[in-house]
CSV table of C-alpha atoms in Angstrom, one decimal:
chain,number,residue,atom,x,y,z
A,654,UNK,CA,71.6,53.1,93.7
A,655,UNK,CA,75.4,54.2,93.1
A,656,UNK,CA,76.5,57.3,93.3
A,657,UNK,CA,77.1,57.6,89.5
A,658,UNK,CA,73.9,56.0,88.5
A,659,UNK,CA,72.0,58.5,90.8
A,660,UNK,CA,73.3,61.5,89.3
A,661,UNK,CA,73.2,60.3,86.0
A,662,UNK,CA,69.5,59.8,87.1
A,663,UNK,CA,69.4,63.3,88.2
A,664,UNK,CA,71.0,64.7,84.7
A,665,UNK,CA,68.6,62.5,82.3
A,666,UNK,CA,65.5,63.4,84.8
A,667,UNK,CA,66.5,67.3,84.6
A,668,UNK,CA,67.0,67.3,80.9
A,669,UNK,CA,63.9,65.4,80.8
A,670,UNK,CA,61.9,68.6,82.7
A,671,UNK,CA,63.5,70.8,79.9
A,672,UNK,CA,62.2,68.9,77.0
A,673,UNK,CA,58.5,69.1,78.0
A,674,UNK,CA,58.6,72.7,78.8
A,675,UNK,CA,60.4,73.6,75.6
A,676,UNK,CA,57.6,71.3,73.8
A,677,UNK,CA,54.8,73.3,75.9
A,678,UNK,CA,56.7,76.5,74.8
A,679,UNK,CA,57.5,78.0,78.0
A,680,UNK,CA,59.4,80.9,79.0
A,681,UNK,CA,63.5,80.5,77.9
A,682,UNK,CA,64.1,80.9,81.4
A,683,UNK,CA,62.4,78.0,83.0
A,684,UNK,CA,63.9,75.9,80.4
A,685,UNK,CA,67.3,77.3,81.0
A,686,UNK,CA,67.3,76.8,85.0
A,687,UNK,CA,66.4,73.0,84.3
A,688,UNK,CA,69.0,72.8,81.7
A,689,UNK,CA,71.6,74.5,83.5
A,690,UNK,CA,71.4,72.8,86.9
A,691,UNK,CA,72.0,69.5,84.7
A,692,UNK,CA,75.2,70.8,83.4
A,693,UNK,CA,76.6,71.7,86.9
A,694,UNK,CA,76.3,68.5,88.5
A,695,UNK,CA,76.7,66.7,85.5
A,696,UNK,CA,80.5,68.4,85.6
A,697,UNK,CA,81.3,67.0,89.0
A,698,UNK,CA,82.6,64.1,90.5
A,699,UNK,CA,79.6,61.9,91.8
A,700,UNK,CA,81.4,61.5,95.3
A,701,UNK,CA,81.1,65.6,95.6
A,702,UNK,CA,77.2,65.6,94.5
A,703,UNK,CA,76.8,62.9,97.4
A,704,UNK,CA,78.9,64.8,99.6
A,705,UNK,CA,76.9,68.0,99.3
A,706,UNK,CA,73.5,66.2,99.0
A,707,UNK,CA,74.4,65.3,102.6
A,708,UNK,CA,75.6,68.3,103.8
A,709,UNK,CA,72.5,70.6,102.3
A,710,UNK,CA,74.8,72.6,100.1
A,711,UNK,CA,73.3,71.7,96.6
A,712,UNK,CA,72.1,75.0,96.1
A,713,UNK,CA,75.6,76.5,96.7
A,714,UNK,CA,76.3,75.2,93.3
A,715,UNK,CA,75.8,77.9,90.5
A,716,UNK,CA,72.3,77.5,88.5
A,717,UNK,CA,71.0,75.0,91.7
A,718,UNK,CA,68.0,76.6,93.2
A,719,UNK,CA,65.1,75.2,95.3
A,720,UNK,CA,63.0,73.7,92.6
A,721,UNK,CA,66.4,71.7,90.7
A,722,UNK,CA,67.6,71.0,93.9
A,723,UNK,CA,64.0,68.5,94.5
A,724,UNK,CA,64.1,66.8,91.5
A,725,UNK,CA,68.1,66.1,91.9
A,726,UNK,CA,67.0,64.5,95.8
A,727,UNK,CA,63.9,62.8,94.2
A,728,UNK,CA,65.9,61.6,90.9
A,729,UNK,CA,68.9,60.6,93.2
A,730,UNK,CA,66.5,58.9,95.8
A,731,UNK,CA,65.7,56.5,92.4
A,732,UNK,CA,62.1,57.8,92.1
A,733,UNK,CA,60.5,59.8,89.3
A,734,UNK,CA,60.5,63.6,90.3
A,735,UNK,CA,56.7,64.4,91.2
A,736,UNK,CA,57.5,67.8,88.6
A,737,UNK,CA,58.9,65.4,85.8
A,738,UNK,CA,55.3,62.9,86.4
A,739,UNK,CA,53.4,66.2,86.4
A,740,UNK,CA,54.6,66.9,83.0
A,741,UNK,CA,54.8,63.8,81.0
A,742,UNK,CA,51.2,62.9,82.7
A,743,UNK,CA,49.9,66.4,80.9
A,744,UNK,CA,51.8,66.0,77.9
A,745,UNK,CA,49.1,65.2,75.5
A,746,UNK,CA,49.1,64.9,71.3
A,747,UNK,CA,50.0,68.6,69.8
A,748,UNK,CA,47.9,68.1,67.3
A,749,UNK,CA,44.2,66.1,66.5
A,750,UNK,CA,46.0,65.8,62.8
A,751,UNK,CA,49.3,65.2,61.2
A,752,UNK,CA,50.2,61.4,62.6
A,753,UNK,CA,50.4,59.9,59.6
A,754,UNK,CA,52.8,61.9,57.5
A,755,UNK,CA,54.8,62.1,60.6
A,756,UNK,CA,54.7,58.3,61.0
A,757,UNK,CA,56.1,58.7,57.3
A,758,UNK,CA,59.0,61.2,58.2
A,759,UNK,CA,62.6,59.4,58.9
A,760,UNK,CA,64.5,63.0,59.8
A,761,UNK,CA,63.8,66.4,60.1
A,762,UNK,CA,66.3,68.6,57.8
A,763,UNK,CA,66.4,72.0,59.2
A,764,UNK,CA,67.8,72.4,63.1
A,765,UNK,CA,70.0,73.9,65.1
A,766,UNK,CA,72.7,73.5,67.8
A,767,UNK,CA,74.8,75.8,70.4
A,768,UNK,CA,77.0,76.3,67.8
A,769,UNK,CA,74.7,78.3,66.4
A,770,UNK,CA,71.5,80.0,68.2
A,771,UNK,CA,70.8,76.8,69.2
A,772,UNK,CA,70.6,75.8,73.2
A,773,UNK,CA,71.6,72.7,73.4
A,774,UNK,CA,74.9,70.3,72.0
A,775,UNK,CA,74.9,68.7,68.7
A,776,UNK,CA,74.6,65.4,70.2
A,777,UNK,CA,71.6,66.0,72.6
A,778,UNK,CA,69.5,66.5,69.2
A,779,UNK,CA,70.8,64.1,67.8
A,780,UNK,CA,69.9,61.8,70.6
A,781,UNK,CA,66.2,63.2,71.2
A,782,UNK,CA,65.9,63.3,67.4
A,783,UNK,CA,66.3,59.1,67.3
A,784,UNK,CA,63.9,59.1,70.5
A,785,UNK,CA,61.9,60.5,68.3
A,786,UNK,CA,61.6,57.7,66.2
A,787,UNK,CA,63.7,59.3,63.4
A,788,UNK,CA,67.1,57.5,61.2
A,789,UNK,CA,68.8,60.6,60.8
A,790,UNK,CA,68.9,64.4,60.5
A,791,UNK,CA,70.4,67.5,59.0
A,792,UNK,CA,72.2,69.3,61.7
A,793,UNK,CA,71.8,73.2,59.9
A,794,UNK,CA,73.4,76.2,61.9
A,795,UNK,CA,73.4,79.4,60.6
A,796,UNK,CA,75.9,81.0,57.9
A,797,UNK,CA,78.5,83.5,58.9
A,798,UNK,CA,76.5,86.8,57.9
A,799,UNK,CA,74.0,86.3,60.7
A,800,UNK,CA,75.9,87.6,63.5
A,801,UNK,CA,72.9,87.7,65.7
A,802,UNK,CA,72.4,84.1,65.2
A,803,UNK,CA,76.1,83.5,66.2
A,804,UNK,CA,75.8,82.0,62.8
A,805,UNK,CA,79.4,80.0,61.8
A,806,UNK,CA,82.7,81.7,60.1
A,807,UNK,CA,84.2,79.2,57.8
A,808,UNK,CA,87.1,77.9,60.2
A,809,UNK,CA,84.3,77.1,62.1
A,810,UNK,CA,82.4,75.2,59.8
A,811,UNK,CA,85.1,73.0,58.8
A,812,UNK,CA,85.5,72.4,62.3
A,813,UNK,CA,82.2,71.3,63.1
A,814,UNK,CA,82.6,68.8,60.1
A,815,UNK,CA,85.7,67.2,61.9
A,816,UNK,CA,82.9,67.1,65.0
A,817,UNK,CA,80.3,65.7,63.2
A,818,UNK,CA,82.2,63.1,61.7
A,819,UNK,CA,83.3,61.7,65.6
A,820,UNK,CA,79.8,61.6,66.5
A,821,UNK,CA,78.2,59.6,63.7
A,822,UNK,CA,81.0,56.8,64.2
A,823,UNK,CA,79.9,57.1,68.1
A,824,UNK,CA,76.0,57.6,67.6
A,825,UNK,CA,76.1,55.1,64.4
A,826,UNK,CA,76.6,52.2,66.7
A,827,UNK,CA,74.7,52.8,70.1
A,828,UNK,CA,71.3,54.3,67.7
A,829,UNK,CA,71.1,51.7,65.7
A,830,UNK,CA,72.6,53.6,62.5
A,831,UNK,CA,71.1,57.1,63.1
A,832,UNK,CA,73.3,59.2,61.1
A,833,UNK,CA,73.6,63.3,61.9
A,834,UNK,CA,74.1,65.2,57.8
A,835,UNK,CA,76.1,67.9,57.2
A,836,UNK,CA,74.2,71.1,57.0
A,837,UNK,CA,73.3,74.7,56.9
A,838,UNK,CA,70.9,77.2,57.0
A,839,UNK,CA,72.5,79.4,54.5
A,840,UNK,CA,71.4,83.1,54.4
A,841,UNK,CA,70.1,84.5,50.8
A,842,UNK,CA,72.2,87.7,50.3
A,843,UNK,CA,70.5,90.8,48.8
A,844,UNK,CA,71.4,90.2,45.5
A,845,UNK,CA,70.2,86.3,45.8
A,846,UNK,CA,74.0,85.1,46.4
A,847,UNK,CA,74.4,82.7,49.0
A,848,UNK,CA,76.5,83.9,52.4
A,849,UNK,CA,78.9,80.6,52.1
A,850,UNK,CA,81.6,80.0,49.2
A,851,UNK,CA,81.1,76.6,46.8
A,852,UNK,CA,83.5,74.8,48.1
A,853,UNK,CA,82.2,74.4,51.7
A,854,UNK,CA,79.1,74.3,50.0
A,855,UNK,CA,79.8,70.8,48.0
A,856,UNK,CA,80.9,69.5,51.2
A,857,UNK,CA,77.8,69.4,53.0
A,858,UNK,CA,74.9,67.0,53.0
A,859,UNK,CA,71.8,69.3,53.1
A,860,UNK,CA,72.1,72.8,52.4
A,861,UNK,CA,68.0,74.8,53.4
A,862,UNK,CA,68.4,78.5,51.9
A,863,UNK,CA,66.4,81.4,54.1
A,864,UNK,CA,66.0,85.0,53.8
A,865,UNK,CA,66.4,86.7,57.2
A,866,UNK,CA,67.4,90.3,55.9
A,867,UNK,CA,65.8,93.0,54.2
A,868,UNK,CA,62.4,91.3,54.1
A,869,UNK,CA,60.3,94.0,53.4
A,870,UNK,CA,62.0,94.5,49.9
A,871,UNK,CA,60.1,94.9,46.5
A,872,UNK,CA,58.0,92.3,45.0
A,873,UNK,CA,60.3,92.4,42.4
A,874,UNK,CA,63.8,92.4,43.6
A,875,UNK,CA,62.9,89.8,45.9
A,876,UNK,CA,61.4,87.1,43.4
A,877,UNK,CA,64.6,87.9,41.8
A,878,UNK,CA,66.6,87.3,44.7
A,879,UNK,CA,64.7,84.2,45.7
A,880,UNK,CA,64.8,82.6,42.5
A,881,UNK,CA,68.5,82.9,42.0
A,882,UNK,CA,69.4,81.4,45.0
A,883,UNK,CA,66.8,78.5,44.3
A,884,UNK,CA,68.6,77.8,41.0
A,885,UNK,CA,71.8,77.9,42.9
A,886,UNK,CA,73.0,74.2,42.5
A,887,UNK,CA,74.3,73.6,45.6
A,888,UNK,CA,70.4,74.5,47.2
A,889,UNK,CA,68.1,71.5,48.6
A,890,UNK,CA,65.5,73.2,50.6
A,891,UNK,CA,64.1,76.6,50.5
A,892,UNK,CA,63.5,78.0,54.0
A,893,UNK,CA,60.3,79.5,55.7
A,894,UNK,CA,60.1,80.9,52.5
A,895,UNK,CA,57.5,84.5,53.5
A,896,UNK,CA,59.3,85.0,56.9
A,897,UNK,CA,56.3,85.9,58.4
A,898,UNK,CA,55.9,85.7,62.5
A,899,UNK,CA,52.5,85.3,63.9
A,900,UNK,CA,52.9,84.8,67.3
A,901,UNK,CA,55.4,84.6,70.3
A,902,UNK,CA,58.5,86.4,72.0
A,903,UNK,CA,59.2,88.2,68.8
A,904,UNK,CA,56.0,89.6,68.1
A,905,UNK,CA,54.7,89.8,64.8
A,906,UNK,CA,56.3,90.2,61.5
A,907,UNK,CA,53.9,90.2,57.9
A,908,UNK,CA,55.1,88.2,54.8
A,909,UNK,CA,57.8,88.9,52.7
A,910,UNK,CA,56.2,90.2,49.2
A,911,UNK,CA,57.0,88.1,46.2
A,912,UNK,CA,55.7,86.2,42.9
A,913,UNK,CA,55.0,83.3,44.4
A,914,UNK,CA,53.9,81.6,41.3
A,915,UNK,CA,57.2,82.3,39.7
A,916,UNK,CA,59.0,81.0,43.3
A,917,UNK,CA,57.7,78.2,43.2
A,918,UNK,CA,57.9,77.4,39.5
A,919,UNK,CA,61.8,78.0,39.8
A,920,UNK,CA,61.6,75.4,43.1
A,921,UNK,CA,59.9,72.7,40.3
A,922,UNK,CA,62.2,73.2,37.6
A,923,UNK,CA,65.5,73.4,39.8
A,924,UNK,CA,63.8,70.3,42.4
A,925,UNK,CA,64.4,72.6,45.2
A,926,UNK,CA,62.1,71.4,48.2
A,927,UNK,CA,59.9,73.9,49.6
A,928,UNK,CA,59.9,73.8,53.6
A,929,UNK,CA,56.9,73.6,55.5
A,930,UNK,CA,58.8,75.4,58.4
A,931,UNK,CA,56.7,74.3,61.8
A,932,UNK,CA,57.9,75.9,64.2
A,933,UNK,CA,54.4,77.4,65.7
A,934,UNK,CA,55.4,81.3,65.6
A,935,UNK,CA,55.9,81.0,62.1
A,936,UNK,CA,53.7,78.2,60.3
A,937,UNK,CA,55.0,79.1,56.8
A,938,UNK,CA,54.2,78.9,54.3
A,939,UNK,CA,50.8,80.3,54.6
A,940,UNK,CA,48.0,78.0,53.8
A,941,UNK,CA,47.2,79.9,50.5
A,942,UNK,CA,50.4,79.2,49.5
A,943,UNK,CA,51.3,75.9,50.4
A,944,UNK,CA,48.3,75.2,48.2
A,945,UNK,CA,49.9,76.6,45.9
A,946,UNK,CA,52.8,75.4,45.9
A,947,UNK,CA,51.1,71.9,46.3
A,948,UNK,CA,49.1,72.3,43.0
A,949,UNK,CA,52.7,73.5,41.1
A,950,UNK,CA,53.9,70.0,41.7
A,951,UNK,CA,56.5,70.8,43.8
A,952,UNK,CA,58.1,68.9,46.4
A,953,UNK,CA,58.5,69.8,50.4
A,954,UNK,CA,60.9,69.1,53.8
A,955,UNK,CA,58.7,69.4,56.5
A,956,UNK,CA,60.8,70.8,59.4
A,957,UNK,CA,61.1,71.9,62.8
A,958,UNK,CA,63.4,74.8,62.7
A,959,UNK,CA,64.3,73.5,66.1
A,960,UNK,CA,66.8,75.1,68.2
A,961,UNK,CA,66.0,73.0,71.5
A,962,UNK,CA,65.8,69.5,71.9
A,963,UNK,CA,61.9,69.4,72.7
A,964,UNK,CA,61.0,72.0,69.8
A,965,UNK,CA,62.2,68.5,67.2
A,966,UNK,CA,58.7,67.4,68.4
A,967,UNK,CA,56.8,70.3,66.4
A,968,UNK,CA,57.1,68.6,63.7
A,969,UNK,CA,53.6,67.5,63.8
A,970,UNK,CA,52.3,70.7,63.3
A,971,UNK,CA,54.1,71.0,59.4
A,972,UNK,CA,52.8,67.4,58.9
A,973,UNK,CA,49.0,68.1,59.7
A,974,UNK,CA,49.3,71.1,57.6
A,975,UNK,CA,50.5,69.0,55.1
A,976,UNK,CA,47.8,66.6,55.1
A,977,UNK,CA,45.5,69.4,55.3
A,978,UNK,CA,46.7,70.9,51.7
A,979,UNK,CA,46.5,66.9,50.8
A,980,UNK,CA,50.5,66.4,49.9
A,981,UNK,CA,50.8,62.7,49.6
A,982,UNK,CA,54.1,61.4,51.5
A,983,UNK,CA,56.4,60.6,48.5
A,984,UNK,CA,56.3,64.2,47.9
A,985,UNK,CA,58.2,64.9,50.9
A,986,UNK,CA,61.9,64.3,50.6
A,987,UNK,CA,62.5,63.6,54.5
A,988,UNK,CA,60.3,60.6,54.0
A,989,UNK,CA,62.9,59.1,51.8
A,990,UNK,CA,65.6,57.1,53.4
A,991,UNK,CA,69.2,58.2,54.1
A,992,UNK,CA,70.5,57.2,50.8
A,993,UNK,CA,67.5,58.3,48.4
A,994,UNK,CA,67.8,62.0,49.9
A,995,UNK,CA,71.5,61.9,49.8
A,996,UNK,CA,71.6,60.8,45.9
A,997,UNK,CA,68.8,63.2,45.5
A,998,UNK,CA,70.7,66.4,47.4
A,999,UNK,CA,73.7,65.0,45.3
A,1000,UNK,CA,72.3,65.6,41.7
């Protein structure tokens, strides 16, 4: 094996490693040390990795330790790293439910990127979305308000559009088509105004609305505030809509209180999806009120929420949820092709 091709080896078998932990949810960490060593030799010359692979001075590199250092000499060696066979061997189905919407689904609309809060570059998930066995996705990073979420100023966004562009005429031809949409994950202000202006707004693809402040307001004040924003034009999806968290590194967070039959009657009448949001710490909407919601006629995105390329494969967990409130496929917009959703988001 050349040089190149054995440390490419190394990079696709240590990024591999970071997938299946981040699917298994384990500890940021772990994921991070896997993640990290691939960036480091991924930035050198192969003649250098070879060079210290034969001197013993791998773990001189930052982020190398012990355990990255053995899958690099096993990758590079052009064998499977016994850790990477350990965890694809024990990677079983998430779910006993859920397979066929998710056979059904052709993207996932709500994720994120380093750009954001996310770990990992806008074209890794794009990449391990199409793995996937999805045609495109929304790539959503956060608004500017969410500072904590590193969420992006308007220079910012326009710049990411220039990025985006690049990469579709790149990823268009060597994935078969897949397409990444212009997105965001736009945060619902107090008063139920949207934290981006119209115009960058009407530029974007798919645009998922979330409350992430002030969630223990008023019944009252927040139906208003959600329903505004859900007649906003310019709004496709409405995000984890209770912002509840039921489990996980956050702890635990109760619903948001609101009029949920007046919600989601203003998601029918303006066609604003509702998101089953998947991610396993939050599961929202409750089941009581994805009922609901399903027996309101309205329609749904189910989505990952992913900010790590082995969280996209969650998604089974919205789909068998799905199923189980007996939401027939059609009613789920990112079972519609490319063009259907984009005429759809258009209108």
């Amino acid at each position: 094996m050349s040089d190149s091709a054995g440390v490419a080896a190394a990079v696709e078998a240590l990024r591999a490693i970071g997938y299946y932990l981040e699917r298994d949810r384990q500890p940021t960490h772990r994921v991070k040390a896997y993640r990290r060593a691939a960036d480091t030799i991924e930035g050198l010359p192969a003649a250098e990795v070879r060079a210290r692979r034969r001197a013993g001075t791998l773990t001189e590199l930052p982020g190398i330790g012990p355990k990255t250092e053995a899958v690099i000499l096993e990758a590079m060696d052009g064998a499977t790293p016994a850790y990477l066979t350990k965890l694809e061997g024990s990677a079983g189905e998430l779910t006993e439910a859920g397979t066929a919407m998710r056979a059904a689904l052709q993207a996932d609309l709500h994720l994120h990127s380093e750009w954001s809060d996310g770990g990992s570059p806008i074209e890794e998930m794009a990449r391990t979305a199409h793995r996937l066995g999805h045609k495109y996705m929304a790539l959503t990073d956060h608004s500017p308000r969410l500072t904590v979420a590193n969420g992006l100023s308007r220079e910012r966004r326009l710049q990411q559009l220039d990025v985006v562009a690049e990469l579709n005429k790149k990823l268009s031809k060597e994935l078969d088509g897949f397409t990444i949409l212009n997105g965001i994950e736009v945060d619902i202000l107090d008063d139920g105004s949207l934290d981006c202006d119209s115009e960058i707004l009407a530029r974007l693809d798919v645009v998922v609305a979330s409350v992430h402040s002030k969630l223990r307001m008023a019944s009252e004040p927040m139906t208003e505030r959600m329903v505004k924003a859900i007649a906003n034009p310019h709004v496709d999806v409405l995000g984890h809509c209770t912002g509840r968290l039921i489990t996980g590194d956050r702890g635990t967070r109760p619903e948001s209180d609101f009029d949920a039959e007046v919600v989601f009657e203003a998601c029918r009448q303006f066609n604003t999806a509702v998101e089953i949001n998947s991610r396993p710490e939050r599961l929202d909407p409750p089941k009581r009120l994805l009922a609901l919601a399903a027996e309101m006629d309205c329609v749904f995105s189910i989505d990952t929420d992913a900010h790590a390329p082995g969280q996209l494969d969650w998604q089974v967990y919205g789909c068998e949820r799905a199923e189980g409130a007996e939401i027939a496929p059609e009613r789920v917009i990112n079972t519609w092709d490319r063009d259907e959703l984009l005429e759809w988001t258009a209108s």
